[in-house]
Coordinates of C-alpha atoms in Angstrom, one line a residue:
X982 CA -21.7 -30.7 -2.8
X983 CA -18.0 -30.1 -3.5
X984 CA -14.8 -32.1 -2.2
X985 CA -14.7 -30.1 1.0
X986 CA -18.3 -30.9 1.8
X987 CA -19.6 -27.5 1.2
X988 CA -22.8 -27.0 -0.8
X989 CA -22.1 -25.5 -4.2
X990 CA -24.5 -22.8 -5.3
X991 CA -24.9 -20.4 -8.0
X992 CA -21.9 -18.2 -7.1
X993 CA -19.6 -21.0 -6.7
X994 CA -20.6 -22.2 -10.2
X995 CA -19.7 -18.9 -11.8
X996 CA -15.9 -19.1 -11.2
X997 CA -14.9 -20.9 -14.4
X998 CA -17.0 -18.4 -16.6
X999 CA -15.4 -15.5 -15.0
X1000 CA -11.9 -16.8 -15.4
X1001 CA -12.9 -17.5 -19.2
X1002 CA -13.9 -13.8 -19.6
X1003 CA -11.0 -12.2 -17.6
X1004 CA -9.0 -10.1 -19.9
X1005 CA -6.0 -10.2 -17.6
X1006 CA -6.0 -14.0 -17.0
X1007 CA -2.9 -14.4 -19.3
X1008 CA -0.8 -12.4 -16.9
X1009 CA -1.1 -15.0 -14.1
X1010 CA 1.5 -17.3 -15.6
X1011 CA 4.1 -14.6 -15.1
X1012 CA 4.1 -14.9 -11.3
X1013 CA 6.1 -17.4 -9.4
X1014 CA 3.7 -20.2 -7.9
X1015 CA 0.5 -18.6 -9.3
X1016 CA -0.5 -21.9 -10.9
X1017 CA 0.1 -24.0 -7.7
X1018 CA -2.7 -25.5 -5.7
X1019 CA -2.0 -23.0 -2.9
X1020 CA -4.8 -20.4 -2.4
X1021 CA -3.1 -17.0 -1.7
X1022 CA -5.3 -14.5 0.1
X1023 CA -2.5 -12.1 1.3
X1024 CA -1.5 -10.1 -1.7
X1025 CA -2.3 -7.1 0.2
X1026 CA 0.6 -8.0 2.6
X1027 CA 3.1 -9.6 0.3
X1028 CA 2.7 -9.8 -3.4
X1029 CA 4.0 -12.7 -5.4
X1030 CA 7.3 -12.3 -7.2
X1031 CA 7.5 -12.2 -11.0
X1032 CA 9.3 -15.0 -12.8
X1033 CA 11.3 -12.3 -14.8
X1034 CA 12.5 -11.0 -11.3
X1035 CA 14.3 -14.2 -10.8
X1036 CA 16.4 -13.6 -13.8
X1037 CA 16.9 -9.9 -13.1
X1038 CA 18.3 -10.5 -9.8
X1039 CA 20.8 -13.0 -11.0
X1040 CA 21.9 -10.7 -13.9
X1041 CA 22.2 -7.9 -11.4
X1042 CA 24.4 -9.7 -9.0
X1043 CA 26.6 -11.2 -11.7
X1044 CA 27.0 -8.2 -14.1
X1045 CA 26.0 -5.0 -12.4
X1046 CA 27.2 -5.7 -8.8
X1047 CA 29.9 -8.3 -9.6
X1048 CA 30.9 -6.8 -12.9
X1049 CA 30.9 -3.1 -12.4
X1050 CA 31.4 -3.0 -8.7
X1051 CA 31.7 0.5 -7.3
X1052 CA 31.4 2.0 -10.7
X1053 CA 27.8 1.2 -10.5
X1054 CA 27.3 4.1 -8.2
X1055 CA 28.5 6.5 -10.9
X1056 CA 26.8 4.7 -13.7
X1057 CA 23.3 4.5 -12.3
X1058 CA 22.8 3.7 -8.6
X1059 CA 23.1 7.2 -7.3
X1060 CA 20.1 8.3 -9.3
X1061 CA 18.1 5.1 -8.8
X1062 CA 15.8 6.3 -6.0
X1063 CA 14.7 9.1 -8.3
X1064 CA 14.5 7.1 -11.5
X1065 CA 12.3 4.4 -9.8
X1066 CA 10.4 7.1 -7.9
X1067 CA 9.5 8.7 -11.3
X1068 CA 8.5 5.4 -12.7
X1069 CA 6.2 4.8 -9.5
X1070 CA 4.9 8.3 -9.9
X1071 CA 4.0 7.8 -13.6
X1072 CA 2.4 4.3 -13.4
X1073 CA 0.7 4.3 -10.1
X1074 CA 0.5 7.7 -8.4
X1075 CA -0.5 10.3 -10.9
X1076 CA 2.5 12.3 -10.0
X1077 CA 4.8 14.3 -12.4
X1078 CA 8.5 13.7 -12.5
X1079 CA 10.7 15.0 -9.6
X1080 CA 8.3 14.5 -6.7
X1081 CA 8.7 10.9 -5.8
X1082 CA 11.7 9.2 -4.1
X1083 CA 12.2 5.6 -3.1
X1084 CA 14.0 4.9 0.1
X1085 CA 14.0 3.6 3.6
X1086 CA 10.9 1.9 5.3
X1087 CA 7.3 3.2 5.4
X1088 CA 7.8 4.1 9.0
X1089 CA 11.0 6.1 8.4
X1090 CA 9.6 8.0 5.4
X1091 CA 6.3 8.6 7.3
X1092 CA 8.2 10.1 10.2
X1093 CA 10.3 12.3 8.0
X1094 CA 7.3 13.7 6.2
X1095 CA 5.1 14.2 9.3
X1096 CA 7.9 15.9 11.0
X1097 CA 8.5 18.0 8.1
X1098 CA 4.8 18.8 7.7
X1099 CA 4.4 20.2 11.4
X1100 CA 7.7 22.1 10.9
X1101 CA 6.1 23.8 7.9
X1102 CA 3.2 25.0 10.0
X1103 CA 5.0 26.1 13.1
X1104 CA 2.0 28.2 14.4
X1105 CA -0.4 25.2 14.5
X1106 CA -0.7 22.9 17.6
X1107 CA -2.7 19.7 16.3
X1108 CA -2.2 16.6 14.2
X1109 CA -5.4 15.0 13.0
X1110 CA -5.4 11.2 12.9
X1111 CA -8.2 8.7 13.1
X1112 CA -8.3 5.8 15.7
X1113 CA -8.4 2.9 13.2
X1114 CA -5.4 4.1 11.0
X1115 CA -2.7 1.6 10.7
X1116 CA -0.7 1.1 13.9
X1117 CA 2.5 2.6 12.7
X1118 CA 0.8 5.7 11.6
X1119 CA -0.8 6.2 14.9
X1120 CA 2.5 5.4 16.8
X1121 CA 4.6 7.7 14.5
X1122 CA 1.9 10.6 15.1
X1123 CA 2.2 10.1 18.8
X1124 CA 6.0 10.2 18.7
X1125 CA 6.0 13.4 16.5
X1126 CA 3.4 15.0 18.8
X1127 CA 5.6 14.3 22.0
X1128 CA 8.7 15.6 20.2
X1129 CA 7.1 18.8 19.1
X1130 CA 4.9 19.4 21.9
X1131 CA 1.7 19.1 19.9
X1132 CA -1.8 17.6 20.5
X1133 CA -3.3 14.7 18.6
X1134 CA -6.8 15.4 17.5
X1135 CA -8.3 11.9 17.2
X1136 CA -11.3 10.9 15.0
X1137 CA -13.2 7.9 16.2
X1138 CA -13.8 5.8 13.0
X1139 CA -15.7 2.6 12.6
X1140 CA -13.3 -0.3 12.0
X1141 CA -15.7 -1.6 9.3
X1142 CA -15.5 1.9 7.4
X1143 CA -13.0 4.6 7.5
X1144 CA -12.4 8.4 7.8
X1145 CA -15.2 10.3 6.0
X1146 CA -15.4 13.7 4.9
X1147 CA -17.9 14.8 7.5
X1148 CA -15.8 13.3 10.3
X1149 CA -12.8 15.2 9.1
X1150 CA -14.8 18.3 8.8
X1151 CA -15.7 18.1 12.5
X1152 CA -12.2 18.3 13.7
X1153 CA -10.1 20.1 11.1
X1154 CA -9.7 23.8 12.1
X1155 CA -7.3 26.8 12.7
X1156 CA -5.0 24.8 14.9
X1157 CA -4.7 21.8 12.5
X1158 CA -1.0 21.5 11.1
X1159 CA -1.6 18.3 9.3
X1160 CA -4.2 15.6 8.6
X1161 CA -2.6 12.1 8.5
X1162 CA -4.9 9.4 7.1
X1163 CA -4.9 6.3 4.8
X1164 CA -6.4 6.3 1.4
X1165 CA -7.5 2.7 1.8
X1166 CA -8.1 1.6 5.4
X1167 CA -5.9 -1.4 6.2
X1168 CA -8.7 -3.4 8.0
X1169 CA -12.0 -2.7 6.0
X1170 CA -10.5 -1.6 2.7
X1171 CA -12.6 1.6 2.8
X1172 CA -11.6 4.2 0.3
X1173 CA -11.3 7.6 1.7
X1174 CA -12.3 10.8 -0.2
X1175 CA -8.7 12.0 -0.7
X1176 CA -9.6 15.1 -2.9
X1177 CA -12.4 16.1 -0.6
X1178 CA -10.4 15.9 2.7
X1179 CA -7.5 17.5 1.1
X1180 CA -9.6 20.5 0.0
X1181 CA -11.0 20.7 3.4
X1182 CA -7.6 20.8 5.1
X1183 CA -6.5 23.3 2.6
X1184 CA -9.4 25.6 3.4
X1185 CA -8.2 25.5 7.0
X1186 CA -4.6 26.2 6.1
X1187 CA -3.4 22.7 6.9
X1188 CA -1.5 20.1 5.0
X1189 CA -2.4 16.5 4.3
X1190 CA -0.2 13.3 4.6
X1191 CA -1.7 10.2 2.8
X1192 CA -0.6 6.7 3.5
X1193 CA -1.2 4.8 0.2
X1194 CA 0.3 1.5 1.3
X1195 CA -2.9 -0.4 0.6
X1196 CA -3.8 1.4 -2.6
X1197 CA -0.7 1.8 -4.6
X1198 CA -0.8 -0.7 -7.5
X1199 CA -4.3 -1.7 -6.8
X1200 CA -6.5 1.5 -6.7
X1201 CA -5.8 4.4 -9.1
X1202 CA -4.3 7.4 -7.4
X1203 CA -4.0 10.9 -8.8
X1204 CA -1.9 12.8 -6.3
X1205 CA -1.2 15.9 -8.5
X1206 CA -4.8 16.2 -9.7
X1207 CA -6.0 15.7 -6.0
X1208 CA -3.7 18.6 -5.0
X1209 CA -2.2 16.3 -2.3
X1210 CA 0.7 17.8 -0.2
X1211 CA 2.6 14.6 1.0
X1212 CA 2.1 11.0 0.6
X1213 CA 4.0 7.7 1.7
X1214 CA 3.5 4.1 0.9
X1215 CA 5.1 0.6 0.8
X1216 CA 6.1 -1.4 -2.2
X1217 CA 5.8 -5.0 -1.1
X1218 CA 2.1 -5.4 -1.5
X1219 CA 0.6 -4.7 -4.9
X1220 CA 3.9 -3.4 -6.3
X1221 CA 5.5 -6.8 -5.7
X1222 CA 8.9 -5.5 -4.5
X1223 CA 9.4 -8.4 -2.0
X1224 CA 9.8 -8.6 1.6
X1225 CA 11.4 -5.5 3.1
X1226 CA 11.3 -3.7 -0.2
X1227 CA 11.7 0.1 0.4
X1228 CA 9.0 2.7 0.8
X1229 CA 8.4 5.9 -1.3
X1230 CA 7.7 9.4 -0.4
X1231 CA 5.8 12.0 -2.4
X1232 CA 6.2 15.8 -2.0
X1233 CA 4.3 18.1 -4.2
X1234 CA 6.8 20.3 -6.1
X1235 CA 5.3 23.4 -4.5
X1236 CA 6.4 22.1 -1.1
X1237 CA 10.0 21.2 -1.8
X1238 CA 11.5 24.7 -1.1
X1239 CA 10.2 24.6 2.3
X1240 CA 10.4 21.1 3.3
X1241 CA 12.9 20.5 6.1
X1242 CA 13.1 16.9 6.7
X1243 CA 14.7 15.8 10.0
X1244 CA 17.1 13.0 9.2
X1245 CA 19.8 14.9 7.5
X1246 CA 22.2 12.5 5.6
X1247 CA 24.8 12.9 2.9
X1248 CA 22.7 11.4 0.2
X1249 CA 20.2 14.2 0.6
X1250 CA 22.8 16.8 0.3
X1251 CA 22.9 19.2 -2.7
X1252 CA 26.4 17.8 -3.4
X1253 CA 26.9 14.6 -1.7
X1254 CA 30.6 14.4 -2.5
X1255 CA 31.5 17.8 -1.4
X1256 CA 31.9 16.4 2.2
X1257 CA 31.3 19.9 3.6
X1258 CA 31.0 21.0 7.1
X1259 CA 27.2 21.6 7.1
X1260 CA 24.1 20.1 5.4
X1261 CA 22.7 21.9 2.4
X1262 CA 19.8 20.1 1.4
X1263 CA 19.2 19.2 -2.3
X1264 CA 16.7 21.6 -3.8
X1265 CA 14.6 18.7 -5.2
X1266 CA 12.9 15.6 -3.8
X1267 CA 16.5 14.0 -3.4
X1268 CA 16.4 15.9 -0.1
X1269 CA 14.2 13.1 1.4
X1270 CA 17.2 10.8 1.3
X1271 CA 19.4 10.2 4.2
X1272 CA 21.8 7.2 3.8
X1273 CA 22.6 4.8 1.2
X1274 CA 19.6 3.7 -0.9
X1275 CA 18.6 0.0 -1.1
X1276 CA 19.8 -0.7 -4.7
X1277 CA 19.3 -4.4 -4.5
X1278 CA 15.8 -4.2 -3.0
X1279 CA 14.6 -1.8 -5.8
X1280 CA 15.2 -4.2 -8.6
X1281 CA 12.1 -6.4 -8.2
X1282 CA 9.6 -3.5 -8.2
X1283 CA 10.9 -2.3 -11.6
X1284 CA 9.6 -5.4 -13.1
X1285 CA 6.2 -5.0 -11.6
X1286 CA 6.0 -1.3 -12.6
X1287 CA 6.7 -2.3 -16.2
X1288 CA 3.9 -4.8 -16.1
X1289 CA 1.5 -2.4 -14.5
X1290 CA 2.4 0.2 -17.2
X1291 CA 1.6 -2.2 -19.9
X1292 CA -1.6 -3.4 -18.3
X1293 CA -2.7 0.1 -17.2
X1294 CA -4.3 0.9 -13.7
X1295 CA -7.9 1.2 -14.9
X1296 CA -7.7 -2.5 -16.1
X1297 CA -6.1 -3.6 -12.8
X1298 CA -8.9 -1.7 -10.9
X1299 CA -11.6 -3.3 -12.9
X1300 CA -10.2 -6.8 -12.1
X1301 CA -9.7 -6.0 -8.5
X1302 CA -13.3 -4.9 -8.1
X1303 CA -14.3 -8.0 -9.9
X1304 CA -12.5 -10.2 -7.5
X1305 CA -13.6 -8.5 -4.3
X1306 CA -17.3 -8.4 -5.7
X1307 CA -17.1 -12.1 -6.4
X1308 CA -15.7 -12.8 -3.0
X1309 CA -18.6 -10.9 -1.4
X1310 CA -21.1 -12.7 -3.5
X1311 CA -19.6 -16.1 -2.3
X1312 CA -19.5 -14.8 1.3
X1313 CA -23.2 -14.0 1.1
X1314 CA -24.0 -17.4 -0.3
X1315 CA -21.8 -19.7 1.8
X1316 CA -20.7 -17.8 4.9
X1317 CA -23.5 -15.5 5.9
X1318 CA -25.7 -18.4 6.8
X1319 CA -22.9 -19.5 9.3
X1320 CA -22.8 -16.2 11.0
X1321 CA -20.1 -14.5 9.0
X1322 CA -20.5 -10.6 8.6
X1323 CA -18.9 -8.3 5.9
X1324 CA -16.8 -5.7 7.6
X1325 CA -15.9 -3.9 4.4
X1326 CA -17.9 -1.6 2.1
X1327 CA -20.3 -3.2 -0.3
X1328 CA -20.1 -0.3 -2.6
X1329 CA -17.3 -1.0 -5.0
X1330 CA -16.3 2.5 -5.4
X1331 CA -15.7 2.7 -1.7
X1332 CA -13.8 -0.7 -1.5
X1333 CA -10.2 -1.2 -2.2
X1334 CA -8.4 -4.5 -3.2
X1335 CA -9.2 -6.4 0.0
X1336 CA -12.0 -7.2 2.3
X1337 CA -12.6 -8.4 5.9
X1338 CA -15.1 -11.1 7.0
X1339 CA -15.8 -11.3 10.7
X1340 CA -16.9 -14.3 12.9
X1341 CA -16.0 -15.0 16.6
X1342 CA -14.0 -18.2 15.3
X1343 CA -11.9 -16.4 12.7
X1344 CA -8.6 -16.6 14.5
X1345 CA -8.8 -20.4 14.7
X1346 CA -10.2 -20.6 11.2
X1347 CA -7.3 -18.6 9.8
X1348 CA -4.9 -21.0 11.6
X1349 CA -6.5 -24.0 10.2
X1350 CA -6.7 -22.4 6.8
X1351 CA -2.9 -22.0 6.7
X1352 CA -2.4 -25.8 7.3
X1353 CA -4.6 -26.3 4.3
X1354 CA -2.6 -24.1 2.1
X1355 CA -5.2 -21.3 2.1
X1356 CA -3.3 -18.1 3.1
X1357 CA -5.4 -15.1 4.3
X1358 CA -4.5 -13.1 7.4
X1359 CA -6.2 -12.4 10.7
X1360 CA -7.0 -9.0 12.1
X1361 CA -8.8 -8.2 15.3
X1362 CA -11.6 -8.2 16.2
X1363 CA -12.4 -11.7 14.6
X1364 CA -11.5 -10.6 11.0
X1365 CA -10.4 -12.8 8.2
X1366 CA -8.7 -10.4 5.7
X1367 CA -8.7 -11.5 2.1
X1368 CA -6.2 -9.6 -0.1
X1369 CA -6.6 -10.3 -3.9
X1370 CA -3.9 -9.3 -6.2
X1371 CA -5.6 -8.4 -9.5
X1372 CA -2.8 -9.8 -11.9
X1373 CA -2.0 -13.1 -10.1
X1374 CA -5.4 -14.2 -8.6
X1375 CA -8.0 -16.1 -10.4
X1376 CA -11.7 -16.3 -9.7
X1377 CA -11.4 -20.0 -9.1
X1378 CA -8.9 -19.3 -6.4
X1379 CA -11.4 -17.0 -4.8
X1380 CA -13.9 -19.8 -4.9
X1381 CA -11.6 -22.5 -3.5
X1382 CA -10.6 -20.2 -0.6
X1383 CA -14.1 -19.2 0.5
X1384 CA -15.4 -22.8 0.3
X1385 CA -12.6 -23.8 2.6
X1386 CA -13.7 -21.1 5.1
X1387 CA -17.3 -22.5 4.9
X1388 CA -16.1 -26.1 5.4
X1389 CA -14.2 -25.1 8.5
X1390 CA -16.9 -23.2 10.1
X1391 CA -19.4 -26.1 9.4

């Protein structure tokens, strides 16, 4: 019996040994607050900042912004969305240079890319999207369909799983313009078969647009190797860019000449300072830009990208699988007897960096956990979602959090 009154079993007793054997344990001290008593189960919504980012932001404000002032635009800021985009592509996305740009919010980049995709297939009438995709993805798809006079072809997916290859095959056809789907499902963490579904779409003459928000920085991605057309994602989860950090957009090089994104702005012009009468899009991925890029907000993610590059995504993924597997082991031991069910894949290869546990009382449990400095989040129906950032989370932190859930349910 531990201090919360929860019986301690075999799984609970393994935390110390797992932390002792963790090859990435030394990196935890690099994150602000990682050694505090707080148990953080929300890294899939907002990652912790790196300690070095505190210094970076001060130096940037004092020297680059305060010292260089507007000269900063000529010296490096104009190119920063492309420079950081290439860094992100190299470290996390399996994308060669010149295909990723950082700017705007996920919603805005998603709209730009989806609108561009349907424009690239003017003879097609349908957008394929699944019913349990993230709300923004569904809302943007609905808006683009209304705007362009298209039909939405909905795929009914299990909230405890995600879009499968067979489900996609049942709806993709000659009228499909684009398949919009998430690599890792926001609720269940189900990992979709990106290369399989992409190949299926291509056989039908359609494009694919993948939302990588819950995979970038946690699950290895190989956009070029998978022959993906378009992708979008955020940077405040596992890339630790901070609240409101900008999104990214990926366009395969083969599509850049035909991509006609709908929000024409001077930053995406082939010659921004020509100030000419008409808009000539840049021939490269800069054409995705519209207005002034968020230079300040791009600073924190550069520190995390450098760390991810040093550690390597295979090692990050190995730790991520270890954390979620241990969380499932604890849930089976401590929570299943209390009526809690796993609403995520048990197969590690089909599971991303988070998992969801369901129980009729989870809404009140999550509210009580926050008061105890255990921070997961809640997702209907009755889901406690646990997001485990591989580089900043310990196995003992997982143990403490799951034991608190058990204590509250008892």
